[in-house]
Tab-separated table of C-alpha atoms in Angstrom:
chain	number	residue	atom	x	y	z
A	79	MET	CA	42.176	26.607	-27.093
A	80	THR	CA	40.403	29.560	-28.718
A	81	TRP	CA	37.522	27.413	-29.933
A	82	LEU	CA	37.275	25.745	-26.548
A	83	THR	CA	36.914	29.197	-24.989
A	84	VAL	CA	34.090	29.991	-27.404
A	85	ALA	CA	32.283	26.823	-26.303
A	86	LEU	CA	32.891	27.486	-22.611
A	87	LEU	CA	31.491	30.995	-22.959
A	88	GLY	CA	28.414	29.487	-24.577
A	89	ALA	CA	28.020	27.105	-21.636
A	90	TYR	CA	28.482	29.993	-19.195
A	91	HIS	CA	25.789	32.012	-20.947
A	92	GLY	CA	23.520	28.967	-20.874
A	93	VAL	CA	23.878	28.660	-17.085
A	94	ASN	CA	22.900	32.290	-16.470
A	95	PRO	CA	19.124	32.460	-15.832
A	96	ALA	CA	19.012	35.966	-17.297
A	97	MET	CA	19.737	34.465	-20.731
A	98	GLY	CA	16.425	32.637	-20.789
A	99	TRP	CA	16.203	29.226	-19.145
A	100	LEU	CA	14.348	30.704	-16.157
A	101	PHE	CA	11.735	32.030	-18.571
A	102	ALA	CA	11.475	28.594	-20.207
A	103	VAL	CA	10.968	26.903	-16.834
A	104	ALA	CA	8.243	29.408	-15.956
A	105	LEU	CA	6.424	28.630	-19.206
A	106	GLY	CA	6.783	24.905	-18.546
A	107	LEU	CA	5.292	25.287	-15.070
A	108	GLN	CA	2.484	27.334	-16.532
A	109	GLU	CA	1.508	24.487	-18.880
A	110	ARG	CA	2.729	21.749	-16.487
A	111	ARG	CA	4.606	20.036	-19.329
A	112	ALA	CA	8.300	19.582	-20.004
A	113	VAL	CA	7.625	19.964	-23.718
A	114	ALA	CA	6.706	23.593	-23.079
A	115	VAL	CA	10.172	24.127	-21.623
A	116	LEU	CA	11.812	22.628	-24.704
A	117	ARG	CA	9.537	24.565	-27.057
A	118	ALA	CA	10.611	27.873	-25.528
A	119	LEU	CA	14.350	27.227	-25.851
A	120	PRO	CA	14.888	27.504	-29.665
A	121	PRO	CA	13.496	31.064	-29.991
A	122	ILE	CA	15.413	32.095	-26.869
A	123	ALA	CA	18.616	30.685	-28.368
A	124	LEU	CA	17.851	32.400	-31.674
A	125	GLY	CA	17.436	35.799	-30.032
A	126	HIS	CA	20.693	35.310	-28.133
A	127	ALA	CA	22.471	34.302	-31.337
A	128	ALA	CA	21.209	37.423	-33.112
A	129	SER	CA	22.626	39.605	-30.350
A	130	VAL	CA	25.985	37.818	-30.441
A	131	ALA	CA	26.034	37.957	-34.251
A	132	LEU	CA	25.872	41.756	-34.129
A	133	VAL	CA	29.000	41.856	-31.968
A	134	ILE	CA	30.805	39.376	-34.223
A	135	ALA	CA	29.889	41.402	-37.317
A	136	ALA	CA	30.937	44.685	-35.698
A	137	THR	CA	34.285	43.205	-34.632
A	138	ALA	CA	34.976	41.714	-38.063
A	139	TRP	CA	33.983	44.945	-39.800
A	140	GLY	CA	36.225	46.932	-37.499
A	141	LEU	CA	39.190	44.692	-38.292
A	142	LEU	CA	38.659	45.356	-41.988
A	143	LEU	CA	38.495	49.132	-41.572
A	144	VAL	CA	41.019	50.011	-38.871
A	145	PRO	CA	44.202	48.488	-37.391
A	146	PRO	CA	43.608	45.644	-34.908
A	147	VAL	CA	45.046	47.712	-32.041
A	148	VAL	CA	42.223	50.223	-32.474
A	149	VAL	CA	39.602	47.469	-32.348
A	150	ARG	CA	41.333	45.986	-29.299
A	151	TRP	CA	41.311	49.231	-27.322
A	152	ALA	CA	37.768	50.087	-28.413
A	153	GLY	CA	36.535	46.614	-27.440
A	154	ALA	CA	38.228	46.802	-24.037
A	155	ALA	CA	36.741	50.239	-23.392
A	156	VAL	CA	33.238	49.052	-24.279
A	157	LEU	CA	33.575	45.940	-22.097
A	158	LEU	CA	34.822	47.833	-19.041
A	159	GLY	CA	32.275	50.603	-19.542
A	160	PHE	CA	29.451	48.088	-19.880
A	161	ALA	CA	30.549	46.286	-16.715
A	162	ALA	CA	30.550	49.564	-14.781
A	163	PHE	CA	27.117	50.395	-16.163
A	164	LEU	CA	25.683	47.033	-15.067
A	165	VAL	CA	27.070	47.447	-11.550
A	166	VAL	CA	25.594	50.947	-11.217
A	167	ARG	CA	22.304	50.273	-12.962
A	168	ARG	CA	21.677	46.691	-11.750
A	169	PHE	CA	19.091	45.617	-14.308
A	170	PRO	CA	16.090	43.981	-12.646
A	171	HIS	CA	15.028	40.643	-14.070
A	172	PRO	CA	11.309	40.777	-14.864
A	173	ARG	CA	8.951	38.070	-13.652
A	174	TRP	CA	7.496	36.336	-16.681
A	175	VAL	CA	5.396	33.722	-14.895
A	176	GLY	CA	1.844	33.681	-16.207
A	177	MET	CA	2.571	35.498	-19.467
A	178	ARG	CA	1.423	34.149	-22.820
A	179	VAL	CA	4.111	34.660	-25.443
A	180	GLY	CA	4.761	33.401	-28.941
A	181	PHE	CA	7.869	32.502	-30.917
A	182	ARG	CA	8.494	36.072	-32.103
A	183	ASP	CA	8.009	37.472	-28.587
A	184	LEU	CA	10.582	35.061	-27.174
A	185	VAL	CA	13.113	35.894	-29.902
A	186	LEU	CA	12.724	39.619	-29.280
A	187	TRP	CA	12.862	39.231	-25.495
A	188	SER	CA	16.004	37.090	-25.689
A	189	PHE	CA	17.674	39.513	-28.104
A	190	LEU	CA	16.983	42.468	-25.816
A	191	MET	CA	18.094	40.655	-22.657
A	192	SER	CA	21.314	39.382	-24.247
A	193	SER	CA	22.103	42.828	-25.625
A	194	ALA	CA	21.247	44.569	-22.357
A	195	HIS	CA	23.645	42.271	-20.474
A	196	GLY	CA	26.447	42.582	-23.029
A	197	ALA	CA	26.553	38.834	-23.683
A	198	GLY	CA	28.147	39.096	-27.109
A	199	LEU	CA	30.796	41.502	-25.867
A	200	MET	CA	32.407	38.710	-23.839
A	201	LEU	CA	33.490	37.102	-27.106
A	202	VAL	CA	35.517	40.119	-28.261
A	203	PRO	CA	38.892	38.953	-26.841
A	204	VAL	CA	38.289	35.509	-28.326
A	205	LEU	CA	37.281	36.905	-31.717
A	206	LEU	CA	40.474	38.929	-31.871
A	207	ARG	CA	42.453	35.701	-31.416
A	208	LEU	CA	40.781	33.822	-34.253
A	209	PRO	CA	42.903	33.466	-37.411
A	210	ALA	CA	41.729	35.865	-40.094
A	211	GLY	CA	43.753	34.565	-42.990
A	212	SER	CA	46.596	36.272	-44.782
A	213	GLY	CA	44.425	38.590	-46.805
A	214	HIS	CA	45.907	40.828	-49.497
A	215	ALA	CA	49.100	42.683	-48.708
A	216	HIS	CA	49.249	46.419	-49.282
A	217	ALA	CA	52.077	47.947	-51.259
A	218	GLY	CA	54.888	49.045	-48.978
A	219	PRO	CA	55.501	48.272	-45.328
A	220	LEU	CA	51.849	48.172	-44.231
A	221	PRO	CA	50.641	44.774	-42.928
A	222	ALA	CA	48.115	42.703	-44.824
A	223	ARG	CA	44.460	43.251	-44.100
A	224	PRO	CA	42.498	40.274	-42.765
A	225	ASP	CA	40.853	38.127	-45.405
A	226	TRP	CA	37.135	38.899	-45.238
A	227	HIS	CA	36.158	35.382	-46.372
A	228	ALA	CA	38.276	33.675	-43.701
A	229	GLY	CA	36.997	36.125	-41.100
A	230	ALA	CA	33.396	35.454	-42.115
A	231	MET	CA	33.872	31.686	-41.902
A	232	ASN	CA	35.482	31.976	-38.468
A	233	GLY	CA	32.701	34.281	-37.305
A	234	ILE	CA	30.021	31.845	-38.455
A	235	GLY	CA	31.887	28.986	-36.821
A	236	ALA	CA	32.216	30.895	-33.552
A	237	LEU	CA	28.525	31.790	-33.589
A	238	GLY	CA	27.492	28.199	-34.276
A	239	LEU	CA	29.754	26.679	-31.625
A	240	HIS	CA	28.813	29.290	-29.027
A	241	GLY	CA	25.112	28.881	-29.763
A	242	ALA	CA	25.231	25.082	-29.645
A	243	ALA	CA	27.057	25.069	-26.309
A	244	MET	CA	24.643	27.608	-24.873
A	245	PHE	CA	21.561	25.726	-26.090
A	246	ALA	CA	22.766	22.378	-24.739
A	247	THR	CA	23.625	23.852	-21.342
A	248	MET	CA	20.440	25.900	-21.139
A	249	ALA	CA	18.285	22.887	-22.026
A	250	ALA	CA	19.986	20.693	-19.428
A	251	VAL	CA	19.649	23.287	-16.660
A	252	ALA	CA	16.048	24.158	-17.538
A	253	LEU	CA	14.903	20.534	-17.576
A	254	LEU	CA	16.780	19.771	-14.355
A	255	VAL	CA	15.176	22.699	-12.516
A	256	PHE	CA	11.758	21.797	-13.952
A	257	ARG	CA	12.079	18.174	-12.811
A	258	LEU	CA	13.356	19.130	-9.350
A	259	GLY	CA	10.333	21.238	-8.572
A	260	GLY	CA	10.589	24.310	-10.716
A	261	LEU	CA	11.034	27.716	-9.196
A	262	GLY	CA	10.801	26.325	-5.670
A	263	VAL	CA	14.317	24.921	-5.900
A	264	LEU	CA	15.597	28.350	-6.897
A	265	ARG	CA	14.166	29.895	-3.738
A	266	ARG	CA	16.147	27.369	-1.677
A	267	ALA	CA	19.416	27.508	-3.612
A	268	TRP	CA	19.616	30.767	-5.557
A	269	ILE	CA	22.936	32.210	-6.684
A	270	ASN	CA	22.922	35.847	-7.769
A	271	LEU	CA	25.031	35.916	-10.920
A	272	ASP	CA	24.763	39.659	-11.582
A	273	MET	CA	28.080	40.582	-9.988
A	274	ILE	CA	29.757	37.473	-11.419
A	275	TRP	CA	28.508	38.506	-14.858
A	276	ALA	CA	29.880	42.036	-14.407
A	277	GLY	CA	33.175	40.542	-13.252
A	278	ALA	CA	33.294	38.388	-16.392
A	279	LEU	CA	32.884	41.521	-18.504
A	280	VAL	CA	35.770	43.171	-16.648
A	281	LEU	CA	37.921	40.063	-17.171
A	282	ALA	CA	37.058	40.047	-20.870
A	283	GLY	CA	38.050	43.708	-21.118
A	284	VAL	CA	41.409	43.071	-19.457
A	285	LEU	CA	42.066	40.021	-21.647
A	286	THR	CA	41.248	42.054	-24.758
A	287	LEU	CA	44.187	44.303	-23.885
A	288	VAL	CA	46.754	41.841	-22.588
A	289	LEU	CA	46.270	39.168	-25.251
A	290	GLY	CA	47.106	41.509	-28.095
């Protein structure tokens, strides 16, 4: 169930236009070729993965240094605080139509957008549920620390599964929108996901606490 949640979160991130498929469609319309849409997706996925990897690394590092309850409360606080910040700030989504960008530009843009929206933070409650191995027990009544090797393998697995689900979903949505008429279809049937995204952050924060 935990791994399924990781995949579903990847699919959810792939549906959100703020994570990059809208940018890919705009570049495809600019060149009037579907291949341009597909060419833009790998660097966008890479930038997103880099942002998520930072959260995974920070969570794993925290579990090695402090008790899990501290990481749980800190993660919940960051998630709820980030959700409140997004609601108050309401990040505008820039219009990228007509811009000429390269691979490195797309990676950097995707990394910044994913980080600014707290995409990786949504995985915190899931990461805390992944098995970390038995580790090495301390002398006395203290519990064993998580095994860093097992934690690293689970983190890599979570990143790969999340990224694959996001890429597949993002590619499907981008190509569908491109084939249906591009940005025109979005003007007729646009769903504002900003508040839904903030709500997902709040839900992740609550789950971080209650699933301990």
